[in-house]
Short mmCIF file of C-alpha atoms in Angstrom, two decimals:
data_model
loop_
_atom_site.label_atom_id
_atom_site.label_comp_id
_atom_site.label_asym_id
_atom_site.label_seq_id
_atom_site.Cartn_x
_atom_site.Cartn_y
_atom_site.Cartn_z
CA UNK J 131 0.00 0.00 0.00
CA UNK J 132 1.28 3.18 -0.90
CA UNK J 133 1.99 5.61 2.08
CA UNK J 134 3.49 9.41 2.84
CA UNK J 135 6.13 8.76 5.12
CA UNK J 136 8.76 11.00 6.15
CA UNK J 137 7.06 13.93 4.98
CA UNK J 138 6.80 12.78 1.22
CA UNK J 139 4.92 10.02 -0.99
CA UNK J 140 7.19 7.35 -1.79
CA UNK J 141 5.58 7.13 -5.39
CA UNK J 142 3.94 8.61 -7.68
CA UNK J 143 1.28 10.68 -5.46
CA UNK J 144 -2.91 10.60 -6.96
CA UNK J 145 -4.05 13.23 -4.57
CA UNK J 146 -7.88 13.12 -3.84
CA UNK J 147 -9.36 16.09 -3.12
CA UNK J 148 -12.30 15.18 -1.04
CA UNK J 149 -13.33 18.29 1.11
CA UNK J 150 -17.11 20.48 2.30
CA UNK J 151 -17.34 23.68 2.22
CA UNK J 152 -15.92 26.55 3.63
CA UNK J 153 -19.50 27.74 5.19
CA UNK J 154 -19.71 31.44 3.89
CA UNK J 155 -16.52 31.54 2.37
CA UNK J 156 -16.14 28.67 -0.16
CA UNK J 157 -18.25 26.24 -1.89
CA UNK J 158 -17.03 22.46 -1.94
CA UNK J 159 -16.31 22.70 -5.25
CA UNK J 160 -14.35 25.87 -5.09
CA UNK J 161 -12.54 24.58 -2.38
CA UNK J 162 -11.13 21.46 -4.34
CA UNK J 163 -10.40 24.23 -7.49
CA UNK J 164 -8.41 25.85 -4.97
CA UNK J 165 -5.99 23.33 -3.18
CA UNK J 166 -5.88 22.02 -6.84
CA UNK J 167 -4.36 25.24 -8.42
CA UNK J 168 -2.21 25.54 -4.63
CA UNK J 169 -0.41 22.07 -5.25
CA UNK J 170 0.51 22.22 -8.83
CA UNK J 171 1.41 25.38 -8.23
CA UNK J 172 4.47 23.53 -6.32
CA UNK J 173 4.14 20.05 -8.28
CA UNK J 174 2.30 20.70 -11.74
CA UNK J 175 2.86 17.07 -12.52
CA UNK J 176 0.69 15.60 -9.54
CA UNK J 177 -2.26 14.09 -10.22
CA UNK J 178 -5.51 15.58 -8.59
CA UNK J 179 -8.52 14.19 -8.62
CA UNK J 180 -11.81 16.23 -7.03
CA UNK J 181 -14.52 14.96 -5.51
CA UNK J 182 -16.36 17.78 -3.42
CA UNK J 183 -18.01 16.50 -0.52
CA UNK J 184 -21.10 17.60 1.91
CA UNK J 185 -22.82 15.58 4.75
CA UNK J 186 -26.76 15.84 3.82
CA UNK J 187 -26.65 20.03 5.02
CA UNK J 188 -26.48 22.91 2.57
CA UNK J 189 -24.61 21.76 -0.69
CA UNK J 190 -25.42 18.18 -0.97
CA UNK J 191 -26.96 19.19 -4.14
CA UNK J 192 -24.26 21.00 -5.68
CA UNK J 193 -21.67 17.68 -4.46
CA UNK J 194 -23.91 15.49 -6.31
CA UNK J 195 -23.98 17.98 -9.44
CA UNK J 196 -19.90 17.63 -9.92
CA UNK J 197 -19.68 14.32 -8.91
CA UNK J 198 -21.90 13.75 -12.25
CA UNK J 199 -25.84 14.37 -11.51
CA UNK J 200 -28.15 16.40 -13.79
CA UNK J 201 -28.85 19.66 -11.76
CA UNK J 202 -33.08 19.73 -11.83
CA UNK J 203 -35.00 23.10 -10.77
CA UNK J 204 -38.11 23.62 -10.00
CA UNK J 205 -40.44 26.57 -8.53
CA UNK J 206 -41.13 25.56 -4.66
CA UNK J 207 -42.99 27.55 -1.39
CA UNK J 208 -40.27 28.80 0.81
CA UNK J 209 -40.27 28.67 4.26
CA UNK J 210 -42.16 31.88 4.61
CA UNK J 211 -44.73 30.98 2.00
CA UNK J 212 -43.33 32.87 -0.83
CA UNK J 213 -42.17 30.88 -4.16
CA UNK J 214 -38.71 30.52 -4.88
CA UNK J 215 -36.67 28.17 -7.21
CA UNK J 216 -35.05 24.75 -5.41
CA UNK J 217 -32.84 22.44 -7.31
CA UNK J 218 -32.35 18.66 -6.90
CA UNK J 219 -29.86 16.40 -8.57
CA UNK J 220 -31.21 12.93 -10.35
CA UNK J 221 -28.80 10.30 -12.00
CA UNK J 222 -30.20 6.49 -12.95
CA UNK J 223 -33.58 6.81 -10.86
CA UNK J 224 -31.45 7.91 -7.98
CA UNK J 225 -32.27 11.46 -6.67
CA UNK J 226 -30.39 13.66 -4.09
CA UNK J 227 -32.93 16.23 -2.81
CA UNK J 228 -31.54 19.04 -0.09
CA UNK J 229 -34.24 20.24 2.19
CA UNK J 230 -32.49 23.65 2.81
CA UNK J 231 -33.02 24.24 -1.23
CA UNK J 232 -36.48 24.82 -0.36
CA UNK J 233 -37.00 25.24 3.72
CA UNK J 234 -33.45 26.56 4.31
CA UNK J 235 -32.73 29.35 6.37
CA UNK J 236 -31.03 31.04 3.30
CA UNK J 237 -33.97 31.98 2.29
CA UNK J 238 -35.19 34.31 4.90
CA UNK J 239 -34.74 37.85 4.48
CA UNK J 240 -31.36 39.06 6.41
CA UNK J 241 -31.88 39.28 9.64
CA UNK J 242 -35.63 37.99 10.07
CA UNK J 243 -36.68 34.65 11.69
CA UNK J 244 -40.07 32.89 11.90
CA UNK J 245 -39.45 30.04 14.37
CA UNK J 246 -42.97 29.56 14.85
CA UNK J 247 -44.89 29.93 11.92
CA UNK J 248 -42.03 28.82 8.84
CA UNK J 249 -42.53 25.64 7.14
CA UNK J 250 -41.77 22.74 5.47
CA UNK J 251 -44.41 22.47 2.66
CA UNK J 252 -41.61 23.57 -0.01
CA UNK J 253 -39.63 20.06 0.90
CA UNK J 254 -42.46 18.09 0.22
CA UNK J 255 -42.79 19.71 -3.01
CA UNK J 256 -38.98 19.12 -4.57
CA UNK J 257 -39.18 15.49 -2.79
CA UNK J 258 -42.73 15.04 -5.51
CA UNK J 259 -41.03 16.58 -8.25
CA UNK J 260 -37.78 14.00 -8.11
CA UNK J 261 -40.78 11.02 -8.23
CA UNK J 262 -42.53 12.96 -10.86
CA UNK J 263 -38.82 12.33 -12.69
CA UNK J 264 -38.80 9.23 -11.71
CA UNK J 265 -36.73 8.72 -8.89
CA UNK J 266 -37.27 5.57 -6.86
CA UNK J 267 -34.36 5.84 -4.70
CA UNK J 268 -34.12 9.41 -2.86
CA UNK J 269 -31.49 10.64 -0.78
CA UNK J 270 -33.01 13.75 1.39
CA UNK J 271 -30.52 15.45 2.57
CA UNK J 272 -31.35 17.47 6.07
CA UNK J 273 -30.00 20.45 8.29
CA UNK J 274 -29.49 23.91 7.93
CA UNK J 275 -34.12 24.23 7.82
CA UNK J 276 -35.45 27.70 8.64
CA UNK J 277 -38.37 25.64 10.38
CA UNK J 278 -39.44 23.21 13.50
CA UNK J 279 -42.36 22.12 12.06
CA UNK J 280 -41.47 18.46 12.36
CA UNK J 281 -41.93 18.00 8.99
CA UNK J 282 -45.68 18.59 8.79
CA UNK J 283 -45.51 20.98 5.90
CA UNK J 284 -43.41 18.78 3.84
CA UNK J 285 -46.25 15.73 4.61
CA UNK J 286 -48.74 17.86 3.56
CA UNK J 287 -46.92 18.94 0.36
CA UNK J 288 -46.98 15.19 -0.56
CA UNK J 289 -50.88 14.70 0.76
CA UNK J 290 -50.99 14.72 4.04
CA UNK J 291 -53.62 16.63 6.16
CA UNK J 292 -53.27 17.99 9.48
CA UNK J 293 -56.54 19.33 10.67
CA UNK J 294 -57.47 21.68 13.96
CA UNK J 295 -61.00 20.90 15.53
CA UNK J 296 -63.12 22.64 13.06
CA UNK J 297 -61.26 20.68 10.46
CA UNK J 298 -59.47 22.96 8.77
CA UNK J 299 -55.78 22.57 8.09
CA UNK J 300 -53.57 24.27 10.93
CA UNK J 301 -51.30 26.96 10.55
CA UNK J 302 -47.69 26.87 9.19
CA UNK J 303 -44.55 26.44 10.98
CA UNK J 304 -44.34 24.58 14.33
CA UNK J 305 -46.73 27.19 16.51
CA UNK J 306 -49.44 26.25 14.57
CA UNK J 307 -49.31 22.25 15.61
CA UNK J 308 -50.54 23.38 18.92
CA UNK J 309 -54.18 23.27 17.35
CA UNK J 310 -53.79 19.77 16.11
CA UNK J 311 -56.77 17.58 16.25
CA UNK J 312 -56.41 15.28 13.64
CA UNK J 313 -54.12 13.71 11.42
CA UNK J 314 -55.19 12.02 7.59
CA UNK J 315 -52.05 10.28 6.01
CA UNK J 316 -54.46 8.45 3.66
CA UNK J 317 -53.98 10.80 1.13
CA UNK J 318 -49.72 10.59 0.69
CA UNK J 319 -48.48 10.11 -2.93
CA UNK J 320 -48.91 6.36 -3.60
CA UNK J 321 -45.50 6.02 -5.11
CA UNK J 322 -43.67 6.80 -1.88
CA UNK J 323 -44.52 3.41 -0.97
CA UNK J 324 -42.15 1.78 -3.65
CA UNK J 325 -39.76 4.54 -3.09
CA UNK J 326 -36.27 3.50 -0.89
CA UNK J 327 -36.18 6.97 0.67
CA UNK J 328 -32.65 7.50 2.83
CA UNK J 329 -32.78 10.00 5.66
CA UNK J 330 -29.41 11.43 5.25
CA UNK J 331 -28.34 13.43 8.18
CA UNK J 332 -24.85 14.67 10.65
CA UNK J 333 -26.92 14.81 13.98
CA UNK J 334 -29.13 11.92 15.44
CA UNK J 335 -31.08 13.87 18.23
CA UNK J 336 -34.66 13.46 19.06
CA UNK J 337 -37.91 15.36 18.35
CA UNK J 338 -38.46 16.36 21.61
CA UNK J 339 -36.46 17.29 25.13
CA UNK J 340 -33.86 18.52 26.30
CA UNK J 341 -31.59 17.28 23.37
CA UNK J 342 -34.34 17.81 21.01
CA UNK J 343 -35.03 19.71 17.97
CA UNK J 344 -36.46 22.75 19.62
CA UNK J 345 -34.36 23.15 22.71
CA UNK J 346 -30.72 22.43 20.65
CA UNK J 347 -31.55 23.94 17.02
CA UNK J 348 -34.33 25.93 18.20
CA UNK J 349 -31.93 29.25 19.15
CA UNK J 350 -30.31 29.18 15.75
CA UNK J 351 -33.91 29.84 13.84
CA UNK J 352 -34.29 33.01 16.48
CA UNK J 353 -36.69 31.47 18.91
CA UNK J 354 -36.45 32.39 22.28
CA UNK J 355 -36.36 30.37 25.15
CA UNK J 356 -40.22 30.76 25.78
CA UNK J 357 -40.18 29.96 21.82
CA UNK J 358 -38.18 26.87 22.24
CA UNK J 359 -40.73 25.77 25.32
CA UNK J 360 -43.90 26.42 23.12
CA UNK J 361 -42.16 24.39 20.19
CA UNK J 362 -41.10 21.60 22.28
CA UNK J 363 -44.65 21.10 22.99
CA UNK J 364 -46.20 21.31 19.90
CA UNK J 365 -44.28 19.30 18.62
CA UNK J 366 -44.68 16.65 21.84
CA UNK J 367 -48.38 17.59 20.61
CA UNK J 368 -47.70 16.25 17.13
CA UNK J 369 -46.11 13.35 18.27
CA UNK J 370 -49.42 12.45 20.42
CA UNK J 371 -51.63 13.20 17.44
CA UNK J 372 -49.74 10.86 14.99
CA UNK J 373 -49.83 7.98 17.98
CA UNK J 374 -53.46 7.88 17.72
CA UNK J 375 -53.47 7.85 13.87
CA UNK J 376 -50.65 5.75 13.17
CA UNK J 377 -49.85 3.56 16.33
CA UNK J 378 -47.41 3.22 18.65
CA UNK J 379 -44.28 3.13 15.92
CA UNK J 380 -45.05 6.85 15.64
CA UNK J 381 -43.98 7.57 19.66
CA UNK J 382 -41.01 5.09 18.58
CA UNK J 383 -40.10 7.40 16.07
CA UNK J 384 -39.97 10.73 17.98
CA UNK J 385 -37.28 9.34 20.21
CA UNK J 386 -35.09 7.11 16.71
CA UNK J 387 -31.63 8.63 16.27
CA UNK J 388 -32.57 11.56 13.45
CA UNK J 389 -35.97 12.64 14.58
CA UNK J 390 -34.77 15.97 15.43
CA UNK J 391 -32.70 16.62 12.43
CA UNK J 392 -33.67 20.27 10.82
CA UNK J 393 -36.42 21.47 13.06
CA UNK J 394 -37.87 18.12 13.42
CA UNK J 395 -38.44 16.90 9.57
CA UNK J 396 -36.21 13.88 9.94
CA UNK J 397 -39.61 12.78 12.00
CA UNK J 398 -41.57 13.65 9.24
CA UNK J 399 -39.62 11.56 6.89
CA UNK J 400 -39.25 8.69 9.48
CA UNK J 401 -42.78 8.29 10.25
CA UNK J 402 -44.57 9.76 7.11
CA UNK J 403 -42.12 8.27 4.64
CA UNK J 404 -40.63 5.19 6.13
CA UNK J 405 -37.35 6.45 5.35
CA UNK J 406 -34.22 4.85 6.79
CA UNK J 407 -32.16 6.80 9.08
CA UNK J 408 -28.08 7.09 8.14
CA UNK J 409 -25.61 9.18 8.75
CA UNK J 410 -25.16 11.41 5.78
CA UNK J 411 -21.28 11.77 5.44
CA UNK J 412 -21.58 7.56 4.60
CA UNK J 413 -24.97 8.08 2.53
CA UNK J 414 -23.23 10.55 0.63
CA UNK J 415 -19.98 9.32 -0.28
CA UNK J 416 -21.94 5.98 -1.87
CA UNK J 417 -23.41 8.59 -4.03
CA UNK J 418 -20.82 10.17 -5.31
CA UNK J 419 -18.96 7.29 -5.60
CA UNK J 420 -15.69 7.76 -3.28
CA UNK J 421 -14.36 4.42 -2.62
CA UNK J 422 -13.69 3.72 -6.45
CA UNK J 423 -11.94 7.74 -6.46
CA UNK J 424 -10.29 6.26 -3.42
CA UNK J 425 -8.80 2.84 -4.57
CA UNK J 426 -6.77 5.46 -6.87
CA UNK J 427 -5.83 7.88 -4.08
CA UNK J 428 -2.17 7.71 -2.13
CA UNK J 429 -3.20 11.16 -0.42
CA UNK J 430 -5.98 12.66 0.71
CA UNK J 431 -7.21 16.00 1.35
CA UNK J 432 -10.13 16.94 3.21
CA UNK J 433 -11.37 19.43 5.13
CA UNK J 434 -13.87 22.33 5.94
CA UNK J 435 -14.30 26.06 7.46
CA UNK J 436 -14.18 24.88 10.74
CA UNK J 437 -12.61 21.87 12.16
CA UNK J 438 -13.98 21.39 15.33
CA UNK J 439 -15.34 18.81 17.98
CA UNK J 440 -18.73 19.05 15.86
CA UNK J 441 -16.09 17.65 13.24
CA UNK J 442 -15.39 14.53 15.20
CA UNK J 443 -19.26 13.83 15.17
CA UNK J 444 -20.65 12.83 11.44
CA UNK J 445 -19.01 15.74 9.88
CA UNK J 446 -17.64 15.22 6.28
CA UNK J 447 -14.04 15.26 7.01
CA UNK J 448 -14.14 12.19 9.69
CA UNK J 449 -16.19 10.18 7.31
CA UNK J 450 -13.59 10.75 4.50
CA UNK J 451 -10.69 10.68 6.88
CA UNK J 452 -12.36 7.23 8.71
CA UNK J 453 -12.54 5.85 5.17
CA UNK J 454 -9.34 6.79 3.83
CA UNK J 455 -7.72 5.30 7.70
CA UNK J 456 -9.49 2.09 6.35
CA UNK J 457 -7.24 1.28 3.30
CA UNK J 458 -3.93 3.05 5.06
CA UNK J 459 -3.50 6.28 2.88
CA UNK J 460 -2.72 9.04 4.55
CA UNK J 461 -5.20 11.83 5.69
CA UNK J 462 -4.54 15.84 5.41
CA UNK J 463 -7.09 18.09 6.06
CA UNK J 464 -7.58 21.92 5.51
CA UNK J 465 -9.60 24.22 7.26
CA UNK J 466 -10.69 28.32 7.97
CA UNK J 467 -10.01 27.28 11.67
CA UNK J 468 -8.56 24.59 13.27
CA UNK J 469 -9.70 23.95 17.26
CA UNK J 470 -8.68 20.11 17.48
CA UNK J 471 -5.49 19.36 19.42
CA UNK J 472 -3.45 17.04 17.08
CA UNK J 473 -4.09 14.04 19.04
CA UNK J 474 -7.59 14.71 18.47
CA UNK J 475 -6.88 14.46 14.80
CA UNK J 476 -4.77 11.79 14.90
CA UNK J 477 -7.59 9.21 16.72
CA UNK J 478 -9.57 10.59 13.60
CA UNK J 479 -7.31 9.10 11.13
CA UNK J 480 -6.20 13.06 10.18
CA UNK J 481 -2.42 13.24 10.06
CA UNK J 482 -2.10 16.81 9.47
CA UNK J 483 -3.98 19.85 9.43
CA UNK J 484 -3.78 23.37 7.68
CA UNK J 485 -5.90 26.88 8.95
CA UNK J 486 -6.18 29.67 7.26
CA UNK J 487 -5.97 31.76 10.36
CA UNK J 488 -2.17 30.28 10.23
CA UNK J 489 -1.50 32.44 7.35
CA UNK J 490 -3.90 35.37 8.02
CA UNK J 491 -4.86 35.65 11.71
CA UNK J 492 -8.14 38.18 11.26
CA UNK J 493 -11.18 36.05 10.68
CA UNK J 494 -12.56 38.57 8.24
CA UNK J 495 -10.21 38.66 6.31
CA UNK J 496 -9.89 34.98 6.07
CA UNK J 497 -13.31 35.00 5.12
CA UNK J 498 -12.83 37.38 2.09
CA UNK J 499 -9.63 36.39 1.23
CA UNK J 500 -10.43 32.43 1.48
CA UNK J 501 -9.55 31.27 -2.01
CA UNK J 502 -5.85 33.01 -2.16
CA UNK J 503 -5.29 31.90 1.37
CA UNK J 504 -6.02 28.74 0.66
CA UNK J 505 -4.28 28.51 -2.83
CA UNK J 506 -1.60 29.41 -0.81
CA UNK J 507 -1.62 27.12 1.73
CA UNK J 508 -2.27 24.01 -0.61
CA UNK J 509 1.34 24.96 -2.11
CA UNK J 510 2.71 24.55 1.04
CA UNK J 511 1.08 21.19 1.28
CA UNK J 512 3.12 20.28 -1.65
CA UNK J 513 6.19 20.98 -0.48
CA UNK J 514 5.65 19.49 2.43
CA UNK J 515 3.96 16.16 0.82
CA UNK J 516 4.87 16.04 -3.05
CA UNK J 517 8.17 17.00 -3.61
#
């Protein structure tokens, strides 16, 4: 097995570029275009292969567009009601569908929040549209949602009805599940049923509680904490509702790793959909194919903005790094910031890592100045690695 040892590669080197995003800095993909240019730069003989990554949050879609998907749009409801246009990706009858394209917190105006009252019901509409292209295998990518409406909106999207006591459908957004009477799941699109739908997510927290979706991801969506208490219980509520519609698999559900993921719509998927729960660093690199880019690799580069203890939990760089640790090439990751002490790195399978703020302390600047900084540092990689 080929190996870096001693600071260089004792062959030729394939270098696969397998990193997320720089979160409000860098795209995955602009991130491998980067160290790319950084390395050859120093060694313009090296091969580099790219393969941007993403772990079911925001840019899931765009990772499946360059590993080789057709990018499909289509005009959704946003989180706040208004339309916007979401994209999916579709290759073979297997479609990778990003809530956030439709639900995401992107999409609210700077600086407003509706924790209460923004929804779903765009989610359920791009998850019809990849079955109206004929998807029968979806990956739904979760996390970054504007909403904590357990998924509600998106059920309805697809059929669902969720009715108050004079039978008319409640209000958007989790503060409106308060006034849930009744719940009518007769009415979801037949084809989900022969539809493998994958609940691809990095956190496996419940719907409710203290670890739930409300009281941990709650804060982020501007709720306050008498927010987060009123959204904890409707969405307890919810839970109760679906228990007398569905059985007891629906109390099961609120408590399954994943339930909590992105205001609560993993539950949704898991109880409306039957999807299977997985963590989506390992969902995602299936898709994009990464173990036949890595059988070619004898480096790897990884990495995102910041690499932190979050990191260590079903982040995109331990997945790759965990993988790559598997077949004994060596790991290097970049990053905006690194806060992991280098054992810490090391029992992840990372041998090395590179931060931005190493080359330009002021975060601000790192932020504008990301792509130089970290053309820069990729040549230094080189050195250290390829030559």
């Amino acid at each position: 097995m080929t190996k870096v040892t001693d600071g260089a590669v004792t062959e030729a080197a394939h270098v696969l570029v397998a990193a997320d995003k720089f979160k409000g800095s860098l795209t995955a993909v602009e991130v491998a275009e980067r160290v790319t240019a950084g390395l050859r730069l120093v060694a313009p003989d090296v091969t580099v292969e790219a393969l941007p990554v993403a772990d079911g949050g925001d840019g899931t879609v765009a990772a499946a567009v360059a590993a080789g998907f057709e990018r499909r749009e289509v005009r959704v409801t946003g989180p706040l009601g208004d339309e916007l246009t979401a994209a999916y990706a579709l290759r073979d009858g297997t479609a990778v569908v990003e809530m956030a394209e439709a639900s995401g917190l992107q999409h609210l105006p700077h600086g407003v929040f509706a924790p209460l009252t923004a929804g779903t019901y765009g989610s359920g509409e791009l998850l019809r549209a990849a079955l109206d292209a004929g998807a029968r295998t979806i990956v739904f990518g979760v996390g970054g949602s504007a909403s904590t409406d357990g998924g509600a909106g998106m059920l309805a999207a697809l059929g669902g009805r969720f009715l108050d006591g004079a039978g008319q459908p409640v209000g958007s957004g989790g503060g409106g599940l308060r006034d849930l009477a009744t719940v009518d799941l007769s009415g979801l699109d037949s084809r989900i049923a022969d539809t493998d739908i994958v609940l691809a997510s990095d956190v496996d927290n419940p719907l409710t509680g203290p670890k739930g979706a409300p009281a941990v991801y709650g804060p982020q969506k501007g709720a306050s904490p008498e927010d987060v208490a009123a959204l904890d219980a409707a969405l307890a509520h919810y839970a109760r509702v679906l228990e007398k519609t569905i059985g007891a698999r629906a109390a099961e559900a609120a408590l399954s790793p994943g339930a909590g993921a992105a205001g609560g719509i993993g539950y949704g998927a898991l109880v409306g959909l039957a999807a299977s729960f997985r963590p989506g660093i390992e969902v995602m690199l299936d898709v994009l194919g990464f173990d036949a880019a890595l059988s070619r690799a004898t480096l790897v580069i990884t990495g995102e903005g910041s690499l932190d203890e979050q990191t260590l939990h079903g982040k995109a760089p331990a997945g790759v790094a965990a993988a790559a640790r598997a077949r004994d090439i060596e790991v290097i990751a970049v990053c905006g910031r690194l806060a992991l002490r280098p054992e810490a790195l090391g029992r992840a399978g990372i041998r090395r890592a590179y931060a931005l703020t190493d080359l330009e302390p002021d975060p601000a600047r790192c932020m504008s100045e990301a792509g130089p900084l970290l053309e820069r540092m990729s040549a230094g990689i080189a050195r250290d690695f390829l030559v």
